[in-house]
Amino acid sequence: MATLTVLKYPHPLLKQRAHPVTRFDAELGRLAEDMLQTMYLEGGIGLAAIQVGQLRRLVVMDLRDAPGAPVAEEEDGEEVDRELRRNPRVFVNPVITASSGETVSEEGCLSVSEYTAEVRRAAKVALSYQTPAGEARQEEFEGLGAICIQHEIDHLNGLLFIDRLPPLKRQMVRKRLAKLARSA
Ligand code: NI
């Protein structure tokens, strides 16, 4: 496994549309593994391939370490090995086939440093996707899972969560982040 570099806003690749995955081979599995390792290292709960410079419709996710996630395994103050708590998920060519409700929550992104904002999303989504082996699957998500999936699919379409903010706020944030990038 290898750790990959996460591209930061305003990297031009982050605005590109990713291409459907057509080769379900060992290399795809390795990329997903590397993305998971990178995501864990950076402390994220989701990562799209485009964020590591790969224009492919591939997303990884693990909600176990999300802030506010249930930590039933840590009863009696016992620290459970992080590796054991993990629940890595891989979604190839994910498509939202239905969505309902509305929810607003604070979002951040590994490609957007030092900024979080409230974003409006569907509360519930139905997802069709493929496994790294190419098998077709369907699954429903709500809560954080639904929010994360929508955020990651946005990445595959060249959108960041800051692109979902109201126009005035979006302008302000872009200026601030551009300034931050220049001073880095
Ligand atoms: Ni993101």
Short mmCIF file of C-alpha atoms in Angstrom, two decimals, residues 82-170:
data_model
loop_
_atom_site.label_atom_id
_atom_site.label_comp_id
_atom_site.label_asym_id
_atom_site.label_seq_id
_atom_site.Cartn_x
_atom_site.Cartn_y
_atom_site.Cartn_z
CA ARG A 82 -8.62 1.47 15.34
CA GLU A 83 -7.95 -1.11 12.66
CA LEU A 84 -10.57 -3.42 14.17
CA ARG A 85 -13.20 -0.71 14.23
CA ARG A 86 -12.77 0.09 10.58
CA ASN A 87 -15.51 -0.37 8.01
CA PRO A 88 -13.94 0.46 4.64
CA ARG A 89 -16.37 0.86 1.76
CA VAL A 90 -15.54 1.14 -1.94
CA PHE A 91 -18.00 2.42 -4.57
CA VAL A 92 -17.22 2.18 -8.27
CA ASN A 93 -19.32 4.15 -10.77
CA PRO A 94 -21.76 5.29 -8.04
CA VAL A 95 -25.05 6.81 -9.22
CA ILE A 96 -27.82 8.26 -7.05
CA THR A 97 -31.04 6.77 -8.40
CA ALA A 98 -33.45 8.41 -5.94
CA SER A 99 -33.28 10.98 -3.20
CA SER A 100 -35.68 12.43 -0.65
CA GLY A 101 -35.89 14.84 2.25
CA GLU A 102 -33.51 17.61 3.13
CA THR A 103 -30.75 18.02 5.66
CA VAL A 104 -28.23 20.75 6.49
CA SER A 105 -24.91 19.83 8.05
CA GLU A 106 -21.39 21.14 8.54
CA GLU A 107 -19.07 19.81 5.85
CA GLY A 108 -15.35 19.88 5.31
CA CYS A 109 -13.12 18.34 2.67
CA LEU A 110 -9.57 17.00 2.54
CA SER A 111 -9.07 19.16 -0.58
CA VAL A 112 -10.23 22.35 1.15
CA SER A 113 -7.91 23.33 4.01
CA GLU A 114 -9.10 25.02 7.15
CA TYR A 115 -12.67 25.65 6.10
CA THR A 116 -16.04 24.08 6.90
CA ALA A 117 -19.54 25.28 6.06
CA GLU A 118 -23.16 24.25 6.30
CA VAL A 119 -24.38 22.54 3.14
CA ARG A 120 -27.91 21.52 2.17
CA ARG A 121 -28.31 17.97 0.84
CA ALA A 122 -30.92 15.26 0.38
CA ALA A 123 -31.52 13.39 3.65
CA LYS A 124 -31.88 9.99 2.02
CA VAL A 125 -30.44 8.55 -1.18
CA ALA A 126 -30.65 5.30 -3.10
CA LEU A 127 -27.33 4.39 -4.68
CA SER A 128 -26.45 1.99 -7.43
CA TYR A 129 -22.77 1.19 -7.81
CA GLN A 130 -20.30 -1.55 -8.62
CA THR A 131 -17.82 -3.34 -6.39
CA PRO A 132 -14.10 -3.33 -7.34
CA ALA A 133 -14.83 -6.79 -8.81
CA GLY A 134 -17.45 -5.26 -11.11
CA GLU A 135 -20.54 -6.62 -9.38
CA ALA A 136 -23.63 -4.39 -9.47
CA ARG A 137 -25.09 -3.39 -6.10
CA GLN A 138 -27.83 -1.21 -4.70
CA GLU A 139 -27.96 0.36 -1.28
CA GLU A 140 -29.82 3.05 0.62
CA PHE A 141 -28.14 5.66 2.78
CA GLU A 142 -29.38 8.19 5.29
CA GLY A 143 -27.75 10.42 7.88
CA LEU A 144 -24.01 10.92 7.53
CA GLY A 145 -23.71 8.15 4.93
CA ALA A 146 -26.14 9.97 2.60
CA ILE A 147 -24.32 13.29 3.09
CA CYS A 148 -20.89 11.75 2.50
CA ILE A 149 -21.98 9.89 -0.65
CA GLN A 150 -23.46 13.08 -2.14
CA HIS A 151 -20.28 15.02 -1.29
CA GLU A 152 -18.08 12.37 -2.95
CA ILE A 153 -20.25 12.06 -6.07
CA ASP A 154 -20.03 15.85 -6.39
CA HIS A 155 -16.24 15.41 -6.57
CA LEU A 156 -16.66 12.98 -9.47
CA ASN A 157 -18.58 15.74 -11.27
CA GLY A 158 -15.96 18.41 -10.57
CA LEU A 159 -17.84 20.04 -7.69
CA LEU A 160 -16.59 20.93 -4.21
CA PHE A 161 -18.86 21.58 -1.24
CA ILE A 162 -18.00 25.28 -1.44
CA ASP A 163 -19.61 25.31 -4.91
CA ARG A 164 -22.89 24.49 -3.16
CA LEU A 165 -22.85 27.60 -0.95
CA PRO A 166 -25.04 30.64 -1.68
CA PRO A 167 -23.36 32.89 -4.33
CA LEU A 168 -22.21 35.68 -2.01
CA LYS A 169 -20.75 33.32 0.56
CA ARG A 170 -19.16 31.25 -2.19
#
